């Protein structure tokens, strides 16, 4: 109930998406960091490098400037990735047909042969069927407690989608079972709180978002990050019990139309 009241207040305070329109005019509010990591997972001889692009937390809505998302998806396309992975929270507040159309157009811009996504808590709080339909129309396979095996020459790799750990119903046993005998397993979940469902199941890499890197931070680190795993790993690439964990700062804004020392990011992973 508290969430509903808070979102109702935001709908009034941010009416007509005035913060997004103001931020759209500020170059500093529409810049996106393009991160790159090369990871060696001991793939077989003769396997070409696999390029995986990752973005999360678009938060299409009244607080996220459109030019920021345009720049982010232009960079995702420029990566020339084999796979586009999306980490959820595509919308803020109530999803509308206009938001769905915007989401569909953004993801359709990226011409990666394989595109997958998971859902976030903000998606599940609204009409997530509308969000899922927009993703699918843009060529994205929504993976909930399941796995997708990549086609040759990357058929040694499985992408494993775990349901949202706060609002959904994660079933990692089912998801990893669908990965079969894949030598490389890349898990995707919305939030780092899914870590307990993933560790020990043979994943070499877990991708997530949700934290926004705190969204408002000091040079020394975030001011507030919700959730124990988010506070421990608010952003960046980490080694966790023999697995790489990457936490994106995401793209859009939530609750407040401001970021400080937590710039939006998109990331390219080159798996060798």
XYZ file of C-alpha atoms in Angstrom:
272
model
C 0.000 0.000 0.000
C 2.851 2.384 0.860
C 4.311 1.872 -2.606
C 0.966 2.674 -4.219
C 0.652 5.900 -2.251
C 4.216 6.919 -3.104
C 3.689 6.268 -6.807
C 0.407 8.206 -6.768
C 2.221 11.177 -5.237
C 4.989 10.928 -7.833
C 2.428 10.861 -10.646
C 1.118 14.222 -9.430
C 4.456 15.831 -8.576
C 6.052 14.757 -11.862
C 2.989 15.403 -14.025
C 3.569 15.735 -17.767
C 7.069 14.302 -17.252
C 8.513 17.742 -16.635
C 11.746 16.433 -15.015
C 12.564 14.298 -18.069
C 11.936 17.247 -20.382
C 14.203 19.511 -18.309
C 16.971 16.909 -18.058
C 16.783 16.335 -21.811
C 18.232 19.817 -22.284
C 21.246 19.186 -20.027
C 24.184 17.452 -21.767
C 25.518 16.167 -18.442
C 22.198 14.404 -17.753
C 22.156 12.536 -21.060
C 25.670 11.055 -21.097
C 26.205 7.313 -20.847
C 29.382 5.526 -19.800
C 30.391 2.698 -22.154
C 32.170 0.037 -20.101
C 34.162 -2.885 -21.536
C 35.390 -6.086 -19.904
C 37.221 -9.069 -21.392
C 36.680 -12.350 -19.536
C 38.485 -15.641 -20.124
C 36.268 -18.609 -19.270
C 38.448 -21.268 -20.924
C 36.271 -21.874 -23.961
C 37.355 -24.608 -26.356
C 40.016 -24.146 -29.010
C 38.647 -22.557 -32.163
C 35.708 -20.832 -30.483
C 35.459 -17.191 -31.555
C 35.077 -14.455 -28.960
C 31.500 -13.873 -27.836
C 30.397 -10.258 -27.455
C 27.611 -9.673 -24.917
C 26.099 -6.203 -24.482
C 24.273 -5.470 -21.217
C 21.966 -2.683 -20.063
C 19.481 -2.425 -17.223
C 16.978 -0.138 -15.497
C 15.715 1.992 -18.389
C 12.880 3.393 -16.241
C 10.992 4.883 -19.167
C 8.823 7.454 -17.451
C 8.738 10.988 -16.051
C 12.261 11.052 -14.581
C 14.410 9.649 -17.398
C 15.455 11.957 -20.268
C 14.663 10.448 -23.699
C 18.022 11.558 -25.137
C 19.801 9.483 -22.503
C 18.039 6.316 -23.642
C 18.635 7.195 -27.303
C 22.359 7.568 -26.592
C 22.448 4.311 -24.622
C 20.846 2.240 -27.355
C 22.988 3.871 -30.027
C 26.013 2.712 -28.035
C 24.563 -0.786 -27.575
C 24.162 -1.051 -31.343
C 27.678 0.331 -31.909
C 29.110 -2.467 -29.746
C 28.252 -4.895 -32.566
C 27.404 -7.561 -30.008
C 26.355 -11.140 -30.666
C 23.926 -10.949 -27.741
C 21.977 -8.126 -26.116
C 21.004 -8.763 -22.487
C 18.536 -6.520 -20.645
C 18.250 -6.550 -16.861
C 14.711 -5.327 -16.204
C 12.915 -2.264 -14.802
C 11.984 -0.998 -18.244
C 9.306 1.411 -16.978
C 8.470 3.551 -13.967
C 5.038 4.042 -12.392
C 2.138 2.677 -14.447
C 3.029 1.270 -17.857
C 1.200 2.899 -20.758
C 0.841 2.167 -24.457
C 3.188 5.083 -25.172
C 5.842 3.633 -22.833
C 5.474 0.232 -24.484
C 5.898 1.741 -27.942
C 9.016 3.583 -26.784
C 10.466 0.395 -25.302
C 9.753 -1.583 -28.457
C 11.443 1.042 -30.633
C 14.536 1.217 -28.432
C 15.231 -2.515 -28.292
C 14.487 -2.923 -31.998
C 17.369 -0.548 -32.777
C 19.905 -3.133 -31.628
C 20.536 -5.698 -34.361
C 22.227 -8.353 -32.215
C 21.280 -11.855 -33.455
C 20.125 -12.868 -29.959
C 18.313 -10.584 -27.521
C 17.090 -11.668 -24.099
C 15.715 -9.912 -21.062
C 14.462 -10.492 -17.534
C 11.818 -8.516 -15.643
C 12.399 -6.149 -12.733
C 10.301 -5.214 -9.725
C 8.937 -2.068 -11.391
C 7.767 -4.180 -14.341
C 5.996 -6.654 -12.091
C 4.317 -3.833 -10.149
C 2.527 -2.697 -13.297
C 0.985 -4.292 -16.404
C 3.970 -6.516 -17.118
C 2.118 -8.235 -19.966
C 2.278 -4.896 -21.809
C 5.997 -4.643 -21.082
C 6.658 -8.235 -22.175
C 4.739 -7.745 -25.410
C 6.790 -4.663 -26.255
C 10.024 -6.538 -25.629
C 8.959 -9.477 -27.776
C 7.884 -7.165 -30.606
C 11.370 -5.628 -30.431
C 12.935 -9.075 -30.827
C 13.711 -9.762 -27.150
C 13.016 -13.175 -25.619
C 11.796 -12.709 -22.041
C 13.353 -15.486 -19.955
C 11.779 -16.274 -16.580
C 13.367 -19.206 -14.731
C 14.635 -20.662 -17.979
C 17.642 -20.765 -20.285
C 18.529 -20.110 -23.906
C 21.366 -21.978 -25.601
C 23.153 -19.842 -28.171
C 23.487 -21.050 -31.768
C 26.830 -22.134 -33.267
C 29.613 -21.115 -33.064
C 28.639 -20.113 -29.517
C 26.592 -23.217 -28.713
C 28.790 -23.891 -25.682
C 27.111 -20.900 -23.972
C 23.751 -20.734 -22.174
C 22.036 -17.576 -20.932
C 20.001 -18.282 -17.811
C 17.213 -15.936 -16.687
C 16.199 -15.897 -13.007
C 12.894 -14.366 -11.901
C 12.999 -11.087 -9.966
C 14.249 -11.874 -6.434
C 12.185 -9.214 -4.614
C 8.798 -9.497 -6.318
C 8.911 -12.654 -8.443
C 9.375 -16.347 -7.714
C 12.935 -17.409 -8.526
C 13.378 -21.066 -9.506
C 17.079 -21.447 -10.199
C 16.977 -25.257 -10.235
C 14.569 -25.218 -13.166
C 16.449 -22.440 -14.944
C 19.858 -24.096 -14.702
C 18.418 -27.477 -15.691
C 17.404 -25.927 -19.018
C 21.050 -24.927 -19.593
C 21.915 -28.597 -20.117
C 25.611 -29.328 -20.562
C 26.613 -25.785 -21.573
C 30.268 -25.182 -20.699
C 29.720 -21.457 -20.148
C 26.721 -20.329 -18.105
C 25.780 -16.662 -17.857
C 23.048 -15.948 -15.314
C 20.866 -12.853 -15.597
C 18.679 -11.446 -12.831
C 17.338 -8.034 -12.023
C 18.981 -7.556 -8.623
C 22.102 -8.815 -6.833
C 19.784 -10.380 -4.240
C 19.439 -13.264 -6.730
C 23.036 -14.198 -5.946
C 22.023 -16.849 -3.395
C 19.997 -18.607 -6.113
C 22.928 -18.628 -8.548
C 26.089 -19.362 -6.552
C 27.115 -23.006 -6.656
C 25.274 -23.843 -9.889
C 28.232 -23.543 -12.245
C 27.693 -20.017 -13.567
C 30.843 -18.169 -14.585
C 29.129 -14.775 -14.755
C 26.034 -13.153 -13.268
C 24.620 -9.916 -14.700
C 22.213 -7.681 -12.774
C 21.202 -4.095 -12.076
C 18.568 -2.626 -9.717
C 20.966 -0.674 -7.476
C 21.516 2.357 -9.753
C 24.908 2.494 -8.040
C 22.986 4.325 -5.348
C 21.855 6.905 -7.962
C 22.902 9.625 -5.501
C 26.405 8.946 -4.235
C 29.457 10.677 -2.825
C 32.963 10.293 -4.256
C 33.499 7.708 -1.518
C 30.462 5.639 -2.544
C 26.661 5.434 -2.518
C 24.561 7.187 0.104
C 21.721 4.638 0.126
C 21.374 1.294 -1.661
C 18.438 -0.963 -0.874
C 19.093 -4.604 -0.013
C 22.081 -6.273 1.677
C 23.616 -7.576 -1.552
C 23.193 -4.209 -3.232
C 24.907 -2.454 -0.352
C 27.773 -4.924 -0.541
C 28.106 -4.757 -4.339
C 26.444 -1.484 -5.478
C 28.045 -1.518 -8.937
C 30.931 -2.857 -10.971
C 32.621 -6.210 -11.577
C 33.392 -8.445 -8.592
C 34.724 -11.924 -7.801
C 32.201 -13.830 -5.684
C 32.863 -17.449 -4.736
C 34.583 -18.306 -7.999
C 32.082 -16.409 -10.166
C 32.155 -12.968 -11.745
C 29.306 -10.710 -10.568
C 28.556 -7.554 -12.550
C 26.162 -4.934 -11.173
C 25.142 -2.187 -13.594
C 24.323 1.343 -12.443
C 21.487 1.211 -14.957
C 20.256 4.024 -17.176
C 17.148 5.769 -15.880
C 16.144 7.556 -12.708
C 13.686 6.465 -10.057
C 11.996 8.491 -7.272
C 14.292 11.507 -7.797
C 15.316 13.207 -11.071
C 18.976 13.329 -10.154
C 22.176 11.307 -10.287
C 25.449 12.100 -8.538
C 28.668 10.069 -8.853
C 26.628 7.196 -10.300
C 26.625 7.779 -14.044
C 24.373 5.647 -16.289
C 26.180 2.801 -18.011
C 26.017 0.177 -20.733
C 28.593 -2.607 -20.895
C 30.232 -4.864 -23.443
C 31.634 -8.210 -22.277
C 33.993 -10.068 -24.585
C 34.016 -13.734 -23.580
C 37.152 -15.561 -24.767
